[in-house]
Short mmCIF file of C-alpha atoms in Angstrom, two decimals:
data_model
loop_
_atom_site.label_atom_id
_atom_site.label_comp_id
_atom_site.label_asym_id
_atom_site.label_seq_id
_atom_site.Cartn_x
_atom_site.Cartn_y
_atom_site.Cartn_z
CA MET A 239 -31.59 -100.06 -37.14
CA CYS A 240 -30.44 -98.18 -34.05
CA PRO A 241 -28.54 -100.12 -31.32
CA GLN A 242 -31.39 -99.60 -28.84
CA ALA A 243 -33.98 -101.00 -31.22
CA ALA A 244 -31.74 -103.94 -32.14
CA ALA A 245 -31.17 -104.74 -28.47
CA GLY A 246 -34.89 -104.53 -27.80
CA GLY A 247 -35.51 -106.90 -30.71
CA ARG A 248 -33.02 -109.43 -29.37
CA ARG A 249 -34.67 -109.35 -25.92
CA ALA A 250 -38.10 -109.81 -27.48
CA ALA A 251 -36.80 -112.75 -29.51
CA SER A 252 -35.37 -114.39 -26.40
CA ARG A 253 -38.83 -114.28 -24.82
CA ALA A 254 -40.76 -115.24 -27.95
CA PRO A 255 -43.93 -117.35 -27.64
CA GLY A 256 -43.39 -121.09 -27.55
CA ALA A 257 -40.39 -120.99 -25.21
CA HIS A 258 -39.60 -124.49 -23.93
CA ASN A 259 -39.50 -125.54 -20.32
CA VAL A 260 -36.21 -126.32 -18.57
CA CYS A 261 -36.27 -130.08 -19.28
CA ARG A 262 -36.97 -129.51 -22.99
CA LEU A 263 -34.17 -126.93 -23.26
CA LEU A 264 -31.70 -129.27 -21.56
CA THR A 265 -32.67 -132.09 -23.92
CA ARG A 266 -32.20 -129.88 -26.98
CA ARG A 267 -28.80 -128.77 -25.70
CA ALA A 268 -27.73 -132.39 -25.10
CA HIS A 269 -28.74 -133.27 -28.68
CA GLY A 270 -26.47 -130.52 -30.01
CA PHE A 271 -29.13 -128.15 -31.34
CA TYR A 272 -26.90 -125.14 -30.56
CA ALA A 273 -23.50 -126.66 -31.36
CA ARG A 274 -22.89 -124.37 -34.34
CA ASP A 275 -23.57 -121.14 -32.48
CA ALA A 276 -21.91 -120.65 -29.09
CA GLY A 277 -23.83 -117.40 -28.65
CA VAL A 278 -27.19 -119.17 -28.91
CA ALA A 279 -26.03 -121.86 -26.47
CA HIS A 280 -24.89 -119.21 -23.98
CA ARG A 281 -28.19 -117.35 -24.19
CA LYS A 282 -30.11 -120.59 -23.70
CA ASN A 283 -27.96 -121.43 -20.67
CA LEU A 284 -28.71 -118.03 -19.15
CA GLY A 285 -32.40 -118.60 -19.86
CA LEU A 286 -32.17 -121.89 -17.95
CA LEU A 287 -30.44 -120.15 -15.06
CA ARG A 288 -33.15 -117.49 -14.95
CA LYS A 289 -35.91 -120.13 -14.82
CA ILE A 290 -34.13 -122.01 -12.01
CA LEU A 291 -33.41 -118.79 -10.08
CA CYS A 292 -37.06 -117.71 -10.15
CA GLN A 293 -38.43 -121.06 -8.93
CA GLU A 294 -40.15 -120.96 -5.56
CA SER A 295 -37.88 -123.72 -4.21
CA THR A 296 -34.71 -121.79 -5.05
CA LYS A 297 -33.18 -120.02 -2.05
CA PHE A 298 -30.18 -117.78 -1.47
CA LYS A 299 -28.04 -118.83 1.49
CA ASN A 300 -25.64 -116.58 3.40
CA VAL A 301 -22.59 -118.86 3.10
CA TRP A 302 -19.94 -116.64 4.65
CA THR A 303 -19.14 -113.15 5.94
CA THR A 304 -15.93 -111.19 6.42
CA HIS A 305 -15.00 -107.84 7.95
CA SER A 306 -12.26 -105.35 7.12
CA ALA A 307 -10.75 -102.08 8.30
CA SER A 308 -10.30 -100.96 4.66
CA PRO A 309 -12.77 -100.65 1.75
CA ILE A 310 -14.04 -103.85 0.10
CA ALA A 311 -14.49 -104.01 -3.69
CA TYR A 312 -16.20 -106.56 -5.94
CA GLU A 313 -15.52 -107.37 -9.60
CA ARG A 314 -16.86 -110.40 -11.52
CA GLY A 315 -16.72 -113.09 -8.86
CA ARG A 316 -13.71 -111.64 -7.05
CA ILE A 317 -13.74 -109.78 -3.72
CA TYR A 318 -10.81 -107.43 -3.06
CA LEU A 319 -9.67 -106.41 0.41
CA ASP A 320 -6.69 -104.60 1.94
CA ASN A 321 -6.37 -102.08 -0.90
CA TYR A 322 -6.50 -104.85 -3.54
CA GLN A 323 -3.70 -106.82 -1.85
CA CYS A 324 -6.04 -109.72 -1.02
CA CYS A 325 -8.37 -111.36 -3.57
CA ILE A 326 -11.05 -113.88 -2.56
CA SER A 327 -13.18 -115.97 -4.88
CA SER A 328 -16.89 -115.47 -4.22
CA ILE A 329 -17.83 -118.51 -6.33
CA ALA A 330 -16.85 -121.23 -3.84
CA GLN A 331 -19.23 -122.20 -1.00
CA GLU A 332 -16.49 -121.29 1.47
CA PRO A 333 -13.86 -118.53 1.34
CA ARG A 334 -11.08 -119.32 -1.14
CA ILE A 335 -8.17 -116.88 -1.24
CA LEU A 336 -6.89 -116.51 -4.82
CA TYR A 337 -3.89 -114.48 -3.72
CA GLN A 338 -2.67 -112.43 -0.80
CA LYS A 339 0.24 -110.03 -1.27
CA PRO A 340 2.33 -108.46 1.50
CA LYS A 341 1.00 -105.22 2.92
CA CYS A 342 2.06 -102.39 0.62
CA SER A 343 3.70 -99.13 1.67
CA LYS A 344 1.92 -95.77 1.43
CA SER A 345 3.85 -94.99 -1.75
CA GLU A 346 2.36 -98.13 -3.40
CA LYS A 347 -1.23 -97.44 -2.33
CA ILE A 348 -3.83 -98.08 -5.04
CA GLU A 349 -6.10 -95.13 -5.78
CA ASP A 350 -8.54 -96.76 -8.23
CA ALA A 351 -9.03 -99.93 -10.27
CA LEU A 352 -10.90 -101.27 -13.31
CA LEU A 353 -11.48 -104.84 -14.47
CA LEU A 354 -10.12 -105.42 -17.98
CA GLU A 355 -11.57 -108.28 -19.99
CA CYS A 356 -10.55 -109.58 -23.40
CA PRO A 357 -12.02 -107.63 -26.34
CA LEU A 358 -13.88 -109.83 -28.81
CA GLY A 359 -12.57 -110.46 -32.31
CA GLU A 360 -9.04 -109.13 -31.79
CA MET A 361 -5.66 -110.87 -31.96
CA LEU A 362 -3.60 -110.11 -28.86
CA PRO A 363 0.22 -110.37 -28.57
CA SER A 364 0.34 -112.72 -25.56
CA PRO A 365 -1.84 -115.68 -24.45
CA SER A 366 -2.10 -114.10 -20.97
CA ASP A 367 -3.79 -111.07 -22.58
CA TYR A 368 -6.92 -113.14 -23.18
CA LYS A 369 -7.43 -113.64 -19.44
CA SER A 370 -9.10 -111.08 -17.17
CA SER A 371 -6.79 -108.57 -15.55
CA LEU A 372 -7.08 -105.70 -13.14
CA ILE A 373 -5.90 -102.21 -14.11
CA VAL A 374 -4.81 -100.29 -11.00
CA LEU A 375 -3.64 -96.72 -10.49
CA THR A 376 -1.12 -96.13 -7.70
CA VAL A 377 -0.54 -93.02 -5.61
CA GLN A 378 2.84 -92.56 -7.34
CA ASN A 379 1.24 -92.26 -10.81
CA TRP A 380 1.94 -95.83 -11.95
CA LEU A 381 -0.65 -97.65 -14.08
CA LEU A 382 -0.31 -101.41 -13.52
CA ARG A 383 -2.00 -104.37 -15.19
CA LEU A 384 -2.33 -107.26 -12.75
CA SER A 385 -3.45 -110.83 -13.33
CA ALA A 386 -6.97 -111.05 -11.89
CA ASP A 387 -6.26 -114.56 -10.56
CA SER A 388 -2.73 -114.25 -9.16
CA GLY A 389 -2.06 -110.52 -8.68
CA GLU A 390 1.13 -110.82 -10.75
CA ILE A 391 2.21 -107.57 -12.45
CA LEU A 392 1.87 -108.06 -16.23
CA GLU A 393 2.53 -104.48 -17.40
CA LYS A 394 3.71 -101.20 -15.90
CA ILE A 395 3.24 -97.68 -17.28
CA TYR A 396 4.60 -94.57 -15.61
CA LEU A 397 2.22 -91.66 -16.25
CA ALA A 398 3.93 -88.48 -15.06
CA GLY A 399 6.03 -86.85 -12.38
CA SER A 400 4.87 -84.66 -9.52
CA CYS A 401 3.25 -82.09 -11.84
CA CYS A 402 -0.12 -83.74 -11.18
CA LYS A 403 -1.59 -86.53 -9.08
CA PHE A 404 -3.75 -89.02 -10.94
CA ARG A 405 -6.64 -90.40 -8.88
CA TYR A 406 -9.45 -91.80 -11.00
CA LEU A 407 -9.98 -94.46 -13.68
CA SER A 408 -13.03 -94.77 -15.95
CA TRP A 409 -13.99 -96.10 -19.37
CA ASP A 410 -14.43 -93.84 -22.36
CA THR A 411 -15.39 -96.82 -24.53
CA PRO A 412 -15.97 -99.87 -22.26
CA GLN A 413 -13.09 -102.37 -22.43
CA GLU A 414 -11.39 -100.39 -25.20
CA VAL A 415 -10.48 -96.81 -24.26
CA MET A 416 -9.58 -95.85 -20.69
CA VAL A 417 -9.54 -92.42 -19.05
CA VAL A 418 -7.06 -91.59 -16.29
CA LYS A 419 -8.05 -88.44 -14.44
CA SER A 420 -6.03 -86.34 -12.00
CA ALA A 421 -7.11 -84.74 -8.77
CA GLN A 422 -8.67 -81.33 -9.32
CA ASN A 423 -6.05 -78.64 -9.92
CA LYS A 424 -6.28 -74.97 -10.67
CA LEU A 425 -6.94 -74.58 -14.38
CA PRO A 426 -3.90 -73.25 -16.29
CA ALA A 427 -4.20 -69.69 -17.62
CA ALA A 428 -4.28 -70.88 -21.25
CA ALA A 429 -7.15 -73.27 -20.51
CA ARG A 430 -9.08 -70.54 -18.67
CA GLN A 431 -8.84 -68.31 -21.71
CA ILE A 432 -10.44 -71.05 -23.85
CA PHE A 433 -13.00 -72.63 -21.51
CA GLY A 434 -13.60 -69.79 -19.04
CA ASN A 435 -12.85 -69.12 -15.37
CA SER A 436 -15.71 -71.01 -13.71
CA VAL A 437 -14.82 -74.58 -14.76
CA THR A 438 -15.35 -76.97 -11.81
CA ASP A 439 -14.86 -80.40 -13.39
CA VAL A 440 -14.21 -82.24 -16.66
CA ALA A 441 -14.85 -85.78 -17.86
CA VAL A 442 -14.52 -87.88 -21.02
CA SER A 443 -17.19 -90.43 -21.96
CA ASN A 444 -18.10 -92.07 -25.26
CA GLY A 445 -15.75 -89.80 -27.18
CA ILE A 446 -17.23 -86.63 -25.67
CA LEU A 447 -15.34 -84.07 -23.56
CA ILE A 448 -17.74 -82.86 -20.87
CA VAL A 449 -16.92 -79.52 -19.21
CA MET A 450 -18.89 -78.46 -16.11
CA TYR A 451 -19.16 -74.95 -14.67
CA SER A 452 -19.98 -73.54 -11.24
CA VAL A 453 -23.10 -71.84 -12.64
CA GLY A 454 -24.63 -75.21 -13.56
CA LEU A 455 -23.64 -75.00 -17.23
CA VAL A 456 -22.59 -78.20 -19.04
CA ARG A 457 -20.79 -78.06 -22.40
CA LEU A 458 -19.99 -80.97 -24.73
CA TYR A 459 -17.11 -81.17 -27.23
CA ASN A 460 -15.92 -83.85 -29.65
CA PHE A 461 -12.84 -85.27 -27.93
CA GLN A 462 -11.60 -87.14 -30.99
CA ALA A 463 -11.76 -83.96 -33.08
CA ILE A 464 -9.83 -82.09 -30.36
CA SER A 465 -7.16 -84.83 -30.33
CA GLU A 466 -6.74 -84.70 -34.09
CA GLN A 467 -6.74 -80.89 -34.31
CA PHE A 468 -4.48 -80.05 -31.37
CA MET A 469 -2.10 -83.03 -31.09
CA GLU A 470 1.43 -81.69 -31.45
CA GLN A 471 3.18 -85.01 -31.98
CA PRO A 472 1.97 -88.63 -31.71
CA PHE A 473 3.92 -91.25 -29.74
CA ASP A 474 3.83 -95.00 -29.01
CA LEU A 475 4.19 -96.74 -25.66
CA GLY A 476 7.58 -98.37 -25.10
CA HIS A 477 9.31 -96.41 -27.88
CA GLU A 478 12.03 -93.80 -27.54
CA PHE A 479 10.71 -90.28 -27.99
CA ASN A 480 12.21 -86.80 -28.19
CA TRP A 481 9.98 -84.30 -26.42
CA ASN A 482 11.16 -80.68 -26.38
CA GLY A 483 14.78 -81.81 -26.37
CA GLN A 484 14.27 -84.43 -23.65
CA VAL A 485 14.72 -88.03 -24.82
CA GLY A 486 13.16 -91.00 -23.04
CA VAL A 487 11.09 -94.15 -23.42
CA VAL A 488 7.35 -93.46 -23.39
CA GLY A 489 5.71 -94.98 -20.31
CA LYS A 490 9.01 -95.68 -18.52
CA TYR A 491 10.23 -93.93 -15.37
CA PRO A 492 11.00 -91.01 -15.21
CA PHE A 493 9.93 -89.98 -18.73
CA GLY A 494 6.26 -91.02 -18.44
CA LEU A 495 3.68 -89.87 -20.99
CA PRO A 496 4.33 -86.48 -22.61
CA CYS A 497 1.42 -84.03 -22.67
CA ASN A 498 1.19 -83.91 -26.46
CA ILE A 499 -2.20 -82.16 -26.85
CA LYS A 500 -2.20 -78.40 -26.44
CA ILE A 501 -5.54 -76.69 -27.06
CA THR A 502 -4.83 -73.25 -28.50
CA ASP A 503 -8.30 -72.25 -29.69
CA THR A 504 -11.90 -72.84 -28.64
CA PRO A 505 -13.04 -76.17 -30.16
CA PRO A 506 -16.43 -76.43 -31.88
CA LEU A 507 -19.25 -76.70 -29.32
CA LEU A 508 -21.49 -79.73 -29.81
CA PHE A 509 -24.09 -78.92 -27.19
CA GLU A 510 -24.68 -77.00 -23.98
CA ALA A 511 -27.33 -77.06 -21.28
CA SER A 512 -27.90 -75.49 -17.88
CA SER A 513 -28.88 -77.86 -15.09
CA LEU A 514 -28.95 -77.84 -11.30
CA GLU A 515 -25.72 -79.32 -9.88
CA ASN A 516 -24.55 -80.04 -13.45
CA ALA A 517 -26.87 -83.09 -13.60
CA PHE A 518 -27.10 -84.03 -17.27
CA GLN A 519 -27.79 -87.32 -19.07
CA ILE A 520 -28.19 -88.35 -22.71
CA GLY A 521 -30.00 -91.47 -23.96
CA GLY A 522 -33.20 -92.81 -25.47
CA TYR A 523 -34.20 -93.14 -29.10
CA PRO A 524 -34.37 -90.74 -30.77
CA TRP A 525 -31.74 -89.02 -28.62
CA HIS A 526 -33.05 -87.11 -25.60
CA TYR A 527 -31.48 -85.57 -22.54
CA ILE A 528 -32.57 -85.14 -18.91
CA ILE A 529 -31.89 -82.02 -16.84
CA THR A 530 -33.19 -80.29 -13.73
CA PRO A 531 -33.94 -76.55 -14.19
CA ASN A 532 -31.07 -74.59 -12.67
CA LYS A 533 -32.87 -73.28 -9.57
CA LYS A 534 -32.94 -74.87 -6.10
CA LYS A 535 -36.74 -74.71 -5.97
CA HIS A 536 -36.79 -77.15 -8.92
CA LYS A 537 -34.78 -79.85 -7.12
CA GLY A 538 -36.50 -83.16 -7.84
CA VAL A 539 -38.09 -81.89 -11.07
CA PHE A 540 -36.75 -83.46 -14.27
CA HIS A 541 -37.18 -82.20 -17.83
CA ILE A 542 -36.83 -84.67 -20.72
CA CYS A 543 -35.98 -82.85 -23.96
CA SER A 544 -35.05 -83.71 -27.53
CA LEU A 545 -31.34 -83.44 -28.25
CA LYS A 546 -32.15 -82.47 -31.83
CA ASP A 547 -34.03 -79.23 -31.13
CA ASN A 548 -34.23 -78.91 -27.29
CA ALA A 549 -38.01 -79.38 -27.48
CA LEU A 550 -39.59 -80.59 -24.25
CA ALA A 551 -41.26 -83.97 -24.78
CA LYS A 552 -44.99 -84.21 -24.18
CA ASN A 553 -45.41 -85.18 -20.50
CA GLY A 554 -41.67 -84.51 -20.34
CA ILE A 555 -41.74 -82.85 -16.89
CA GLN A 556 -41.40 -85.63 -14.31
CA ASP A 557 -42.04 -84.67 -10.69
CA MET A 558 -42.88 -87.23 -7.99
CA LYS A 559 -43.45 -84.41 -5.47
CA CYS A 560 -41.62 -86.42 -2.82
CA CYS A 561 -41.61 -85.21 0.77
CA SER A 562 -38.40 -86.96 1.82
CA LEU A 563 -34.91 -86.45 3.19
CA GLU A 564 -33.31 -88.33 0.30
CA PRO A 565 -34.12 -87.07 -3.22
CA ASP A 566 -35.59 -89.25 -5.96
CA TRP A 567 -33.35 -90.04 -8.93
CA ILE A 568 -33.76 -90.68 -12.66
CA TYR A 569 -31.63 -92.22 -15.41
CA PHE A 570 -31.81 -93.90 -18.81
CA HIS A 571 -32.31 -97.64 -18.54
CA PRO A 572 -28.96 -99.45 -19.02
CA ASP A 573 -30.61 -102.20 -21.12
CA MET A 574 -30.34 -99.96 -24.22
CA SER A 575 -34.13 -100.06 -24.70
CA GLY A 576 -34.27 -96.25 -24.62
CA ARG A 577 -36.54 -96.35 -21.55
CA ILE A 578 -36.13 -94.20 -18.42
CA ILE A 579 -36.15 -95.33 -14.77
CA HIS A 580 -37.44 -92.85 -12.17
CA VAL A 581 -36.98 -93.97 -8.55
CA GLY A 582 -38.71 -92.45 -5.55
CA PRO A 583 -38.91 -93.61 -1.92
CA ASN A 584 -42.00 -95.78 -2.47
CA LEU A 585 -42.42 -95.85 -6.26
CA ILE A 586 -40.36 -96.93 -9.28
CA LYS A 587 -41.63 -95.74 -12.66
CA VAL A 588 -40.27 -97.19 -15.90
CA LEU A 589 -41.05 -94.72 -18.68
CA LYS A 590 -40.79 -95.01 -22.45
CA LEU A 591 -40.51 -92.60 -25.36
CA LYS A 592 -43.09 -92.89 -28.11
CA GLU A 593 -44.29 -90.76 -31.00
CA VAL A 594 -47.18 -88.39 -30.37
CA LYS A 595 -50.25 -89.52 -32.27
CA ASN A 596 -50.69 -87.56 -35.51
CA ASN A 597 -47.36 -85.75 -34.91
CA THR A 598 -44.28 -87.82 -35.77
CA ASP A 599 -41.98 -84.87 -35.05
CA GLN A 600 -42.75 -84.86 -31.32
CA MET A 601 -42.16 -87.56 -28.72
CA GLU A 602 -44.10 -88.13 -25.54
CA ILE A 603 -43.25 -89.80 -22.25
CA ALA A 604 -45.54 -92.69 -21.39
CA GLU A 605 -45.59 -95.04 -18.44
CA ASP A 606 -44.39 -98.55 -19.24
CA PHE A 607 -44.91 -100.02 -15.76
CA THR A 608 -44.56 -99.14 -12.07
CA ILE A 609 -43.26 -100.98 -8.98
CA VAL A 610 -44.82 -99.91 -5.67
CA ALA A 611 -43.36 -100.42 -2.19
CA ASN A 612 -45.33 -102.58 0.23
CA ARG A 613 -46.33 -100.09 2.90
CA GLU A 614 -49.31 -99.03 4.98
CA ASN A 615 -51.12 -95.69 4.86
CA SER A 616 -48.60 -92.95 5.58
CA VAL A 617 -51.06 -90.85 7.63
CA ASN A 618 -50.64 -91.18 11.41
CA ASN A 619 -52.56 -89.75 14.33
CA ALA A 620 -50.63 -88.39 17.31
CA VAL A 621 -52.57 -88.51 20.59
CA THR A 622 -51.90 -85.92 23.34
CA VAL A 623 -53.59 -85.77 26.76
CA THR A 624 -53.84 -82.23 28.19
CA ALA A 625 -53.51 -81.33 31.93
CA SER A 626 -57.29 -81.31 32.21
CA GLY A 627 -57.47 -84.82 30.86
CA ARG A 628 -58.79 -83.86 27.44
CA VAL A 629 -57.58 -86.10 24.60
CA VAL A 630 -56.32 -84.20 21.53
CA LYS A 631 -55.64 -85.96 18.26
CA LYS A 632 -53.32 -84.36 15.74
CA ARG A 633 -53.09 -85.74 12.24
CA PHE A 634 -49.78 -85.59 10.39
CA ASN A 635 -48.11 -87.16 7.37
CA LEU A 636 -44.93 -89.20 7.60
CA LEU A 637 -42.04 -88.46 5.27
CA ASP A 638 -42.12 -90.51 2.07
CA ASP A 639 -38.80 -92.09 3.08
CA ASP A 640 -39.59 -92.53 6.76
CA PRO A 641 -37.39 -95.49 7.82
CA GLU A 642 -40.34 -97.28 9.45
CA GLN A 643 -41.97 -97.62 6.03
CA GLU A 644 -40.64 -99.82 3.24
CA THR A 645 -38.40 -97.62 1.09
CA PHE A 646 -36.50 -98.31 -2.12
CA LYS A 647 -32.75 -97.84 -1.65
CA ILE A 648 -31.15 -99.51 -4.69
CA VAL A 649 -32.35 -100.26 -8.24
CA ASP A 650 -30.10 -102.16 -10.65
CA TYR A 651 -30.23 -104.18 -13.86
CA GLU A 652 -28.75 -107.66 -14.42
CA ASP A 653 -28.12 -107.65 -18.16
CA GLU A 654 -27.28 -111.34 -18.66
CA LEU A 655 -30.51 -112.54 -17.00
CA ASP A 656 -32.55 -109.50 -18.10
CA LEU A 657 -33.83 -108.85 -14.57
CA LEU A 658 -34.53 -105.58 -12.80
CA SER A 659 -33.42 -105.83 -9.15
CA THR A 660 -34.55 -103.64 -6.27
CA VAL A 661 -33.54 -103.39 -2.62
CA ALA A 662 -36.27 -102.21 -0.23
CA VAL A 663 -35.65 -101.52 3.47
CA THR A 664 -37.83 -101.15 6.57
CA GLN A 665 -36.21 -100.05 9.83
CA ILE A 666 -37.98 -100.30 13.19
CA GLY A 667 -35.79 -98.76 15.88
CA ALA A 668 -32.22 -100.00 15.52
CA ASP A 669 -33.25 -103.11 13.57
CA GLY A 670 -33.52 -102.68 9.81
CA ARG A 671 -34.65 -105.41 7.42
CA ALA A 672 -33.97 -105.45 3.68
CA HIS A 673 -35.02 -107.70 0.83
CA LEU A 674 -33.72 -108.00 -2.73
CA ASP A 675 -36.45 -108.43 -5.34
CA PHE A 676 -36.15 -109.56 -8.96
CA HIS A 677 -38.64 -108.15 -11.45
CA CYS A 678 -39.32 -109.00 -15.08
CA ASN A 679 -37.50 -106.28 -17.01
CA GLU A 680 -40.18 -106.19 -19.69
CA HIS A 681 -43.32 -105.92 -17.56
CA GLY A 682 -42.13 -105.27 -13.99
CA ILE A 683 -43.76 -108.44 -12.58
CA LEU A 684 -42.24 -109.60 -9.29
CA LEU A 685 -40.51 -112.94 -9.90
CA LYS A 686 -38.46 -113.53 -6.74
CA SER A 687 -37.85 -111.98 -3.32
CA ILE A 688 -34.75 -112.69 -1.23
CA PRO A 689 -34.56 -111.53 2.40
CA LEU A 690 -31.14 -110.32 3.55
CA LEU A 691 -30.48 -111.80 6.99
CA GLU A 692 -28.16 -109.13 8.40
CA SER A 693 -29.59 -105.99 9.97
CA TRP A 694 -29.61 -102.98 7.61
CA ASP A 695 -28.96 -99.55 9.14
CA VAL A 696 -30.22 -96.85 6.77
CA THR A 697 -27.61 -94.40 8.09
CA TYR A 698 -24.75 -96.59 6.78
CA SER A 699 -23.46 -96.81 3.21
CA HIS A 700 -24.49 -99.99 1.36
CA GLU A 701 -23.77 -101.69 -1.97
CA VAL A 702 -25.59 -104.79 -3.24
CA TYR A 703 -24.37 -106.83 -6.22
CA PHE A 704 -26.43 -109.48 -8.00
CA ASP A 705 -24.28 -111.57 -10.35
CA LYS A 706 -26.07 -114.63 -11.81
CA ASP A 707 -26.25 -117.03 -8.84
CA LEU A 708 -24.53 -114.72 -6.35
CA VAL A 709 -25.73 -111.89 -4.12
CA LEU A 710 -23.15 -109.74 -2.34
CA HIS A 711 -23.86 -107.07 0.28
CA ILE A 712 -21.04 -104.66 1.22
CA GLU A 713 -21.67 -102.39 4.18
CA GLN A 714 -19.63 -99.44 5.48
CA LYS A 715 -20.08 -98.70 9.17
CA PRO A 716 -18.70 -95.72 11.12
CA ASN A 717 -14.97 -95.52 11.88
CA ARG A 718 -14.04 -97.23 8.59
CA ARG A 719 -15.46 -100.63 9.44
CA PHE A 720 -16.51 -102.66 6.40
CA SER A 721 -18.45 -105.92 6.16
CA CYS A 722 -19.12 -108.26 3.23
CA TYR A 723 -22.00 -110.78 3.25
CA VAL A 724 -21.93 -113.48 0.53
CA TYR A 725 -25.13 -115.29 -0.53
CA GLN A 726 -25.22 -118.17 -3.00
CA MET A 727 -28.11 -119.81 -4.80
CA VAL A 728 -29.17 -123.22 -3.50
CA CYS A 729 -31.92 -125.51 -4.80
CA ASP A 730 -33.16 -127.94 -2.17
CA THR A 731 -36.16 -129.14 -0.20
CA ALA A 732 -37.97 -127.47 2.69
CA LYS A 733 -35.11 -128.25 5.07
CA ASP A 734 -33.22 -125.33 3.55
CA ASP A 735 -35.96 -122.82 4.33
CA GLU A 736 -33.65 -121.64 7.08
CA CYS A 737 -31.51 -120.11 4.34
CA SER A 738 -34.05 -117.32 4.08
CA SER A 739 -34.99 -117.14 7.75
CA HIS A 740 -34.14 -114.20 9.99
CA GLU A 741 -33.65 -116.59 12.90
CA LYS A 742 -30.07 -116.87 14.08
CA THR A 743 -28.11 -119.67 12.42
CA GLU A 744 -24.98 -121.28 13.75
CA ARG A 745 -21.82 -119.53 12.60
CA VAL A 746 -18.33 -120.98 12.71
CA LEU A 747 -15.18 -118.86 12.71
CA CYS A 748 -12.56 -120.11 10.28
CA LYS A 749 -9.10 -118.70 9.60
CA LYS A 750 -7.58 -118.66 6.12
CA GLY A 751 -4.48 -116.79 5.07
CA GLY A 752 -4.40 -115.00 8.41
CA ARG A 753 -7.96 -113.67 7.91
CA ILE A 754 -11.02 -114.55 10.01
CA PHE A 755 -14.27 -115.52 8.25
CA GLU A 756 -17.72 -116.29 9.61
CA CYS A 757 -18.97 -119.40 7.83
CA ILE A 758 -22.49 -120.84 8.05
#
């Protein structure tokens, strides 16, 4: 069975008929029904949390807010400020600083970071390795592993000298294989002879080397095969190594990591496609890919094709025909169901792949469900009075993403609770209002709506995180001003209705670790 189908089966099983209510599930847990399988117990606990979260009496309260002159990041219950020098727990009802390090110099500035969590089923050399840690990349090409709870440096790896500047971290295989990428440099002559002159970017994901070209071309290569074919000499971290007559310890300063892969011939091409702005995605079952035809007039038009033979799926051209400033976007659903999410200003379509009737060799795109924004008719009448007093009415259509109409801004998936979350915004004048909605991931039914109390300006950059019983809103204002609003789930009587009210609530300024917080 394919991973997508298996995942879909597990989700279906978790929502099988005859599911017990919360009291019954708690009783069964207390009697030890799940004692022999921690995985079952954990899934049942998450099921309980989902039921409680979706109750009408459950509210989300804005418990505290903080502001910063530097970017704010969030990872698994931890909020990072001051270029990762300050870490605050988002779990407590009031700000709790986990650690605060002295302000770092420009040479120690952190360029990027990833949260590293313990891989399952593996023996690790040190007990501290089983705890979460933060992998950070510094401006001086150091890769550091920090304790997520204390900020203590657990490991240090020196990457390279001034020959290149590393800037970006990403996962090739999540929590197993990491990719460290440099700032864009001019391609060496040898690489241009192999890959061509018009390369604009490269990436590695899921064992695939992705090469992008200025003409919209995307080419895929097997990165593992390249490593095996063109690796000149393997090495191990922390061991002495002789590289072209220079001896040093791998990963130590100033030796770093030798560049031990030299591609001397064109590797076998796995796949290539031409797409506008190099937009290219693979997913679904059986495997399909999504592209936009490589002409500007096709912007906003998406073609869904079979990876096996490039055949366009039946109903495989998706075009919302949006009249908007911001384009619609499309991607494969992260729940591994093989479905596709297509998001427009006022419409979210969840699509699925299924076999064409009487033709098992072809797939078709069918609508699974839709989510529609709550808005009025978009046709307005403008009234003009001429000099003679004659009234002239002119009919015109608003843009699909006109800020005065409810517009979808963010769509995300909470995998542990199996909920699809959406953020919709309406802005009247300078005052914008947003609400976070939770939908059933299987059918799209609205289960819960949470109003965000702070004003939402559609011209600013926003991020919203939903993590079990926590909602976090990070906002970037002009002149590098950042704000973080923390909401926590509360279950209480009608007296807590103010938690979801837009009326002003009393805020108290509190100072912790030299930082000012607004607490409710």
